[in-house]
Amino acid sequence: MERLIAPSMLSADFANLACDIEMVNKSQADWFHLDIMDGLFVPNISFGFPVVERIKSLAAKPLDVHLMIVDPDRYLERFKEAGADWLTVHYEACTHLNRTLTRIRELGMKAGVSVNPHTPVELLTDVLEYADLVLIMSVNPGFGGQMFIPNSLNRIERLRKIVDAKNLPTLIEVDGGVGPGNARQLYEAGANVLVAGNAVFKADNPLSAIEMIKKA
Ligand code: DX5
Ligand code: ZN
């Protein structure tokens, strides 16, 4: 199964963003993971369009944009313009999820849907056909550097079974508290894409941290 790594730029050094982007460009990472927080859906505010656009201008790999915002329909087009290749919205933030995911695809992006730790993955059964990716939050979203919630493993396994039973190519991404210590278990549970913030950017050697996660 495909193994992808998406370093989360939330843990990068914002005063030296170009250096950290260059590191990811040179690394074995596959995507840039960008966390957009509005201070409403989550108790934190991260960054917005100007930063996404600048990252896009230097990034040699696709942008995986994770929207932790209420009513994301308002901004789908703007994120396309800013350079998003993958755009993920939260199940808990969308009233008409099929419509939102369909619109993301119509705009020419890959569509993702994310679930908070309390949302049963089974609730996604009827929208999987509309999603290229499911992002399982393995911490309560809002901050980098939190502890992985152990029950997330079981959630990945349950979702993997549903996706495989439907014979869909939907990728399963895991976000929060991921690092070299648990990467292997996550891949074995059925994850395809691992997001890592602190485990990469707070490591002494980010390049080898990425390699260790990828080869776990
Ligand atoms: C959390 C964000 C994550 C975060 C992960 O709300 O969605 O992408 O940056 O950071 P780590 O890997 O440090 O848990
Ligand atoms: Zn994220």
mmCIF file of C-alpha atoms and ligand atoms in Angstrom:
data_model
loop_
_atom_site.group_PDB
_atom_site.id
_atom_site.type_symbol
_atom_site.label_atom_id
_atom_site.label_comp_id
_atom_site.label_asym_id
_atom_site.label_seq_id
_atom_site.Cartn_x
_atom_site.Cartn_y
_atom_site.Cartn_z
ATOM 1 C CA MET A 1 0.000 0.000 0.000
ATOM 2 C CA GLU A 2 1.070 3.549 -0.731
ATOM 3 C CA ARG A 3 2.967 5.291 2.104
ATOM 4 C CA LEU A 4 2.977 9.051 2.046
ATOM 5 C CA ILE A 5 4.337 11.609 4.514
ATOM 6 C CA ALA A 6 3.007 15.129 4.929
ATOM 7 C CA PRO A 7 5.039 17.334 7.302
ATOM 8 C CA SER A 8 2.787 19.831 9.073
ATOM 9 C CA MET A 9 4.078 23.361 8.548
ATOM 10 C CA LEU A 10 2.320 24.465 11.751
ATOM 11 C CA SER A 11 5.461 23.296 13.568
ATOM 12 C CA ALA A 12 7.851 25.015 11.136
ATOM 13 C CA ASP A 13 9.830 28.131 12.030
ATOM 14 C CA PHE A 14 7.696 30.968 10.644
ATOM 15 C CA ALA A 15 10.656 33.342 10.731
ATOM 16 C CA ASN A 16 12.556 30.948 8.470
ATOM 17 C CA LEU A 17 9.781 29.436 6.447
ATOM 18 C CA ALA A 18 11.815 29.343 3.219
ATOM 19 C CA CYS A 19 14.466 27.141 4.918
ATOM 20 C CA ASP A 20 11.855 24.712 6.193
ATOM 21 C CA ILE A 21 10.122 24.573 2.803
ATOM 22 C CA GLU A 22 13.474 23.835 1.157
ATOM 23 C CA MET A 23 14.090 21.045 3.675
ATOM 24 C CA VAL A 24 10.734 19.448 2.811
ATOM 25 C CA ASN A 25 11.452 19.881 -0.918
ATOM 26 C CA LYS A 26 14.728 17.984 -0.522
ATOM 27 C CA SER A 27 13.304 15.322 1.785
ATOM 28 C CA GLN A 28 11.455 12.088 1.157
ATOM 29 C CA ALA A 29 8.201 13.780 2.179
ATOM 30 C CA ASP A 30 5.371 13.715 -0.349
ATOM 31 C CA TRP A 31 3.131 16.664 0.511
ATOM 32 C CA PHE A 32 3.089 19.867 2.555
ATOM 33 C CA HIS A 33 0.367 19.721 5.226
ATOM 34 C CA LEU A 34 -1.090 23.174 5.962
ATOM 35 C CA ASP A 35 -3.386 23.661 8.963
ATOM 36 C CA ILE A 36 -5.905 26.481 8.653
ATOM 37 C CA MET A 37 -7.580 27.409 11.960
ATOM 38 C CA ASP A 38 -10.207 30.081 12.490
ATOM 39 C CA GLY A 39 -10.439 30.374 16.284
ATOM 40 C CA LEU A 40 -14.040 29.085 16.131
ATOM 41 C CA PHE A 41 -13.972 25.495 14.970
ATOM 42 C CA VAL A 42 -10.813 25.068 17.044
ATOM 43 C CA PRO A 43 -9.468 27.205 19.909
ATOM 44 C CA ASN A 44 -6.516 28.503 17.911
ATOM 45 C CA ILE A 45 -5.763 30.711 14.897
ATOM 46 C CA SER A 46 -2.969 29.692 12.525
ATOM 47 C CA PHE A 47 -2.423 31.389 9.171
ATOM 48 C CA GLY A 48 -4.301 32.319 6.017
ATOM 49 C CA PHE A 49 -4.113 32.965 2.284
ATOM 50 C CA PRO A 50 -0.926 35.079 2.044
ATOM 51 C CA VAL A 51 1.069 32.379 3.810
ATOM 52 C CA VAL A 52 -0.479 29.565 1.750
ATOM 53 C CA GLU A 53 0.338 31.494 -1.447
ATOM 54 C CA ARG A 54 3.965 32.044 -0.446
ATOM 55 C CA ILE A 55 4.402 28.404 0.497
ATOM 56 C CA LYS A 56 2.897 27.429 -2.866
ATOM 57 C CA SER A 57 5.403 29.619 -4.698
ATOM 58 C CA LEU A 58 8.346 27.742 -3.130
ATOM 59 C CA ALA A 59 6.905 24.247 -2.698
ATOM 60 C CA ALA A 60 7.961 21.532 -5.127
ATOM 61 C CA LYS A 61 5.313 19.136 -3.771
ATOM 62 C CA PRO A 62 1.510 19.222 -3.510
ATOM 63 C CA LEU A 63 -0.212 21.267 -0.796
ATOM 64 C CA ASP A 64 -2.478 19.259 1.493
ATOM 65 C CA VAL A 65 -4.677 21.903 3.101
ATOM 66 C CA HIS A 66 -6.587 20.952 6.260
ATOM 67 C CA LEU A 67 -9.403 23.378 7.013
ATOM 68 C CA MET A 68 -10.340 23.568 10.693
ATOM 69 C CA ILE A 69 -12.887 26.298 10.067
ATOM 70 C CA VAL A 70 -16.650 26.645 10.340
ATOM 71 C CA ASP A 71 -18.680 26.816 7.137
ATOM 72 C CA PRO A 72 -15.760 26.018 4.793
ATOM 73 C CA ASP A 73 -17.994 26.443 1.701
ATOM 74 C CA ARG A 74 -17.255 30.174 1.935
ATOM 75 C CA TYR A 75 -13.593 29.665 1.023
ATOM 76 C CA LEU A 76 -13.242 26.654 -1.293
ATOM 77 C CA GLU A 77 -12.538 28.779 -4.346
ATOM 78 C CA ARG A 78 -10.072 30.986 -2.487
ATOM 79 C CA PHE A 79 -8.029 27.980 -1.381
ATOM 80 C CA LYS A 80 -7.934 26.703 -4.942
ATOM 81 C CA GLU A 81 -6.589 30.085 -6.048
ATOM 82 C CA ALA A 82 -4.069 30.078 -3.196
ATOM 83 C CA GLY A 83 -2.656 26.775 -4.446
ATOM 84 C CA ALA A 84 -4.331 23.911 -2.594
ATOM 85 C CA ASP A 85 -4.029 20.550 -4.350
ATOM 86 C CA TRP A 86 -5.832 18.560 -1.669
ATOM 87 C CA LEU A 87 -8.529 20.316 0.340
ATOM 88 C CA THR A 88 -9.936 18.707 3.474
ATOM 89 C CA VAL A 89 -12.992 19.906 5.375
ATOM 90 C CA HIS A 90 -14.334 18.643 8.679
ATOM 91 C CA TYR A 91 -17.370 16.381 8.840
ATOM 92 C CA GLU A 92 -18.431 18.345 11.941
ATOM 93 C CA ALA A 93 -18.297 21.678 10.078
ATOM 94 C CA CYS A 94 -20.408 20.771 7.029
ATOM 95 C CA THR A 95 -24.186 20.601 6.801
ATOM 96 C CA HIS A 96 -24.180 19.385 3.192
ATOM 97 C CA LEU A 97 -21.029 17.358 3.015
ATOM 98 C CA ASN A 98 -21.707 15.684 -0.342
ATOM 99 C CA ARG A 99 -22.212 19.067 -1.918
ATOM 100 C CA THR A 100 -19.041 20.475 -0.379
ATOM 101 C CA LEU A 101 -16.884 17.532 -1.460
ATOM 102 C CA THR A 102 -18.375 17.597 -4.945
ATOM 103 C CA ARG A 103 -17.620 21.307 -5.236
ATOM 104 C CA ILE A 104 -14.002 20.763 -4.186
ATOM 105 C CA ARG A 105 -13.614 18.214 -6.986
ATOM 106 C CA GLU A 106 -15.350 20.486 -9.487
ATOM 107 C CA LEU A 107 -12.806 23.166 -8.635
ATOM 108 C CA GLY A 108 -10.055 20.760 -9.678
ATOM 109 C CA MET A 109 -8.790 19.726 -6.241
ATOM 110 C CA LYS A 110 -8.782 16.375 -4.476
ATOM 111 C CA ALA A 111 -11.466 16.299 -1.798
ATOM 112 C CA GLY A 112 -10.845 15.252 1.788
ATOM 113 C CA VAL A 113 -13.076 14.866 4.813
ATOM 114 C CA SER A 114 -11.769 14.849 8.367
ATOM 115 C CA VAL A 115 -13.284 13.456 11.558
ATOM 116 C CA ASN A 116 -12.595 14.589 15.108
ATOM 117 C CA PRO A 117 -11.699 11.887 17.639
ATOM 118 C CA HIS A 118 -15.299 11.687 18.912
ATOM 119 C CA THR A 119 -16.948 11.175 15.517
ATOM 120 C CA PRO A 120 -17.517 7.488 14.638
ATOM 121 C CA VAL A 121 -15.800 6.705 11.326
ATOM 122 C CA GLU A 122 -18.889 4.687 10.330
ATOM 123 C CA LEU A 123 -20.693 8.021 9.779
ATOM 124 C CA LEU A 124 -18.581 8.451 6.645
ATOM 125 C CA THR A 125 -19.902 5.299 4.963
ATOM 126 C CA ASP A 126 -22.253 7.171 2.640
ATOM 127 C CA VAL A 127 -19.866 9.943 1.611
ATOM 128 C CA LEU A 128 -16.785 7.869 0.812
ATOM 129 C CA GLU A 129 -17.589 7.892 -2.907
ATOM 130 C CA TYR A 130 -17.297 11.683 -2.826
ATOM 131 C CA ALA A 131 -13.957 11.778 -1.012
ATOM 132 C CA ASP A 132 -10.444 11.107 -2.271
ATOM 133 C CA LEU A 133 -9.141 11.130 1.283
ATOM 134 C CA VAL A 134 -10.328 10.688 4.865
ATOM 135 C CA LEU A 135 -8.288 12.435 7.548
ATOM 136 C CA ILE A 136 -8.602 10.779 10.945
ATOM 137 C CA MET A 137 -7.701 13.210 13.730
ATOM 138 C CA SER A 138 -5.668 11.367 16.325
ATOM 139 C CA VAL A 139 -5.658 14.372 18.695
ATOM 140 C CA ASN A 140 -8.303 17.010 19.343
ATOM 141 C CA PRO A 141 -7.477 19.491 16.578
ATOM 142 C CA GLY A 142 -6.085 22.936 17.310
ATOM 143 C CA PHE A 143 -2.461 22.497 18.319
ATOM 144 C CA GLY A 144 0.713 20.718 17.333
ATOM 145 C CA GLY A 145 2.705 18.628 19.780
ATOM 146 C CA GLN A 146 -0.164 16.764 21.467
ATOM 147 C CA MET A 147 -0.232 13.109 22.533
ATOM 148 C CA PHE A 148 -1.588 10.523 20.097
ATOM 149 C CA ILE A 149 -4.979 9.156 21.263
ATOM 150 C CA PRO A 150 -4.503 5.341 21.310
ATOM 151 C CA ASN A 151 -8.085 4.518 20.228
ATOM 152 C CA SER A 152 -7.250 6.138 16.868
ATOM 153 C CA LEU A 153 -5.615 2.865 15.794
ATOM 154 C CA ASN A 154 -8.918 1.070 16.128
ATOM 155 C CA ARG A 155 -10.594 3.860 14.157
ATOM 156 C CA ILE A 156 -8.115 3.454 11.293
ATOM 157 C CA GLU A 157 -8.717 -0.306 11.213
ATOM 158 C CA ARG A 158 -12.497 0.142 11.142
ATOM 159 C CA LEU A 159 -12.325 2.704 8.348
ATOM 160 C CA ARG A 160 -9.867 0.573 6.358
ATOM 161 C CA LYS A 161 -12.393 -2.283 6.390
ATOM 162 C CA ILE A 162 -15.197 -0.031 5.160
ATOM 163 C CA VAL A 163 -13.057 1.473 2.376
ATOM 164 C CA ASP A 164 -11.815 -1.945 1.235
ATOM 165 C CA ALA A 165 -15.296 -3.495 1.367
ATOM 166 C CA LYS A 166 -16.427 -0.793 -1.051
ATOM 167 C CA ASN A 167 -13.315 -1.315 -3.149
ATOM 168 C CA LEU A 168 -12.544 2.404 -3.134
ATOM 169 C CA PRO A 169 -9.151 4.073 -3.672
ATOM 170 C CA THR A 170 -9.829 6.565 -0.832
ATOM 171 C CA LEU A 171 -6.627 7.393 1.065
ATOM 172 C CA ILE A 172 -6.613 7.254 4.869
ATOM 173 C CA GLU A 173 -4.555 10.023 6.476
ATOM 174 C CA VAL A 174 -3.733 10.307 10.176
ATOM 175 C CA ASP A 175 -2.974 13.606 11.910
ATOM 176 C CA GLY A 176 -1.796 14.331 15.447
ATOM 177 C CA GLY A 177 0.916 12.857 17.643
ATOM 178 C CA VAL A 178 2.438 10.863 14.778
ATOM 179 C CA GLY A 179 6.169 10.078 14.711
ATOM 180 C CA PRO A 180 8.786 7.373 14.157
ATOM 181 C CA GLY A 181 7.555 5.565 17.296
ATOM 182 C CA ASN A 182 4.038 4.811 16.050
ATOM 183 C CA ALA A 183 4.300 5.140 12.248
ATOM 184 C CA ARG A 184 4.633 1.430 11.617
ATOM 185 C CA GLN A 185 1.526 0.565 13.649
ATOM 186 C CA LEU A 186 -0.423 3.218 11.774
ATOM 187 C CA TYR A 187 0.591 1.888 8.384
ATOM 188 C CA GLU A 188 -0.237 -1.639 9.523
ATOM 189 C CA ALA A 189 -3.665 -0.516 10.714
ATOM 190 C CA GLY A 190 -4.344 0.700 7.173
ATOM 191 C CA ALA A 191 -3.202 4.320 6.982
ATOM 192 C CA ASN A 192 -1.708 5.631 3.735
ATOM 193 C CA VAL A 193 -0.693 9.167 4.665
ATOM 194 C CA LEU A 194 0.930 10.265 7.910
ATOM 195 C CA VAL A 195 1.016 13.915 8.985
ATOM 196 C CA ALA A 196 3.829 14.862 11.350
ATOM 197 C CA GLY A 197 4.538 18.292 12.806
ATOM 198 C CA ASN A 198 6.635 18.238 15.947
ATOM 199 C CA ALA A 199 8.173 14.847 15.148
ATOM 200 C CA VAL A 200 9.726 16.441 12.058
ATOM 201 C CA PHE A 201 10.379 20.086 12.847
ATOM 202 C CA LYS A 202 11.453 19.680 16.476
ATOM 203 C CA ALA A 203 13.789 16.796 15.607
ATOM 204 C CA ASP A 204 17.558 17.375 15.598
ATOM 205 C CA ASN A 205 17.601 16.063 12.066
ATOM 206 C CA PRO A 206 14.276 16.674 10.278
ATOM 207 C CA LEU A 207 15.416 14.916 7.098
ATOM 208 C CA SER A 208 16.164 11.694 8.910
ATOM 209 C CA ALA A 209 12.972 12.005 11.006
ATOM 210 C CA ILE A 210 11.009 12.055 7.740
ATOM 211 C CA GLU A 211 12.954 9.065 6.463
ATOM 212 C CA MET A 212 12.384 7.157 9.705
ATOM 213 C CA ILE A 213 8.627 7.729 9.507
ATOM 214 C CA LYS A 214 8.502 6.734 5.862
ATOM 215 C CA LYS A 215 10.491 3.541 6.375
ATOM 216 C CA ALA A 216 8.992 2.614 9.745
HETATM 217 C C1 DX5 B 1 -3.601 19.712 14.750
HETATM 218 C C2 DX5 B 1 -3.179 19.794 13.306
HETATM 219 C C3 DX5 B 1 -2.008 18.947 13.009
HETATM 220 C C4 DX5 B 1 -0.756 19.299 13.787
HETATM 221 C C5 DX5 B 1 -0.008 18.020 14.016
HETATM 222 O O1 DX5 B 1 -4.829 20.309 14.919
HETATM 223 O O2 DX5 B 1 -4.239 19.383 12.450
HETATM 224 O O3 DX5 B 1 -1.739 18.889 11.624
HETATM 225 O O4 DX5 B 1 0.052 20.238 13.140
HETATM 226 O O5 DX5 B 1 1.072 18.279 14.834
HETATM 227 P P1 DX5 B 1 1.846 17.127 15.599
HETATM 228 O O6 DX5 B 1 2.373 16.175 14.559
HETATM 229 O O7 DX5 B 1 2.950 17.855 16.318
HETATM 230 O O8 DX5 B 1 0.885 16.450 16.521
HETATM 231 ZN ZN ZN B 2 -3.724 18.983 10.267
#
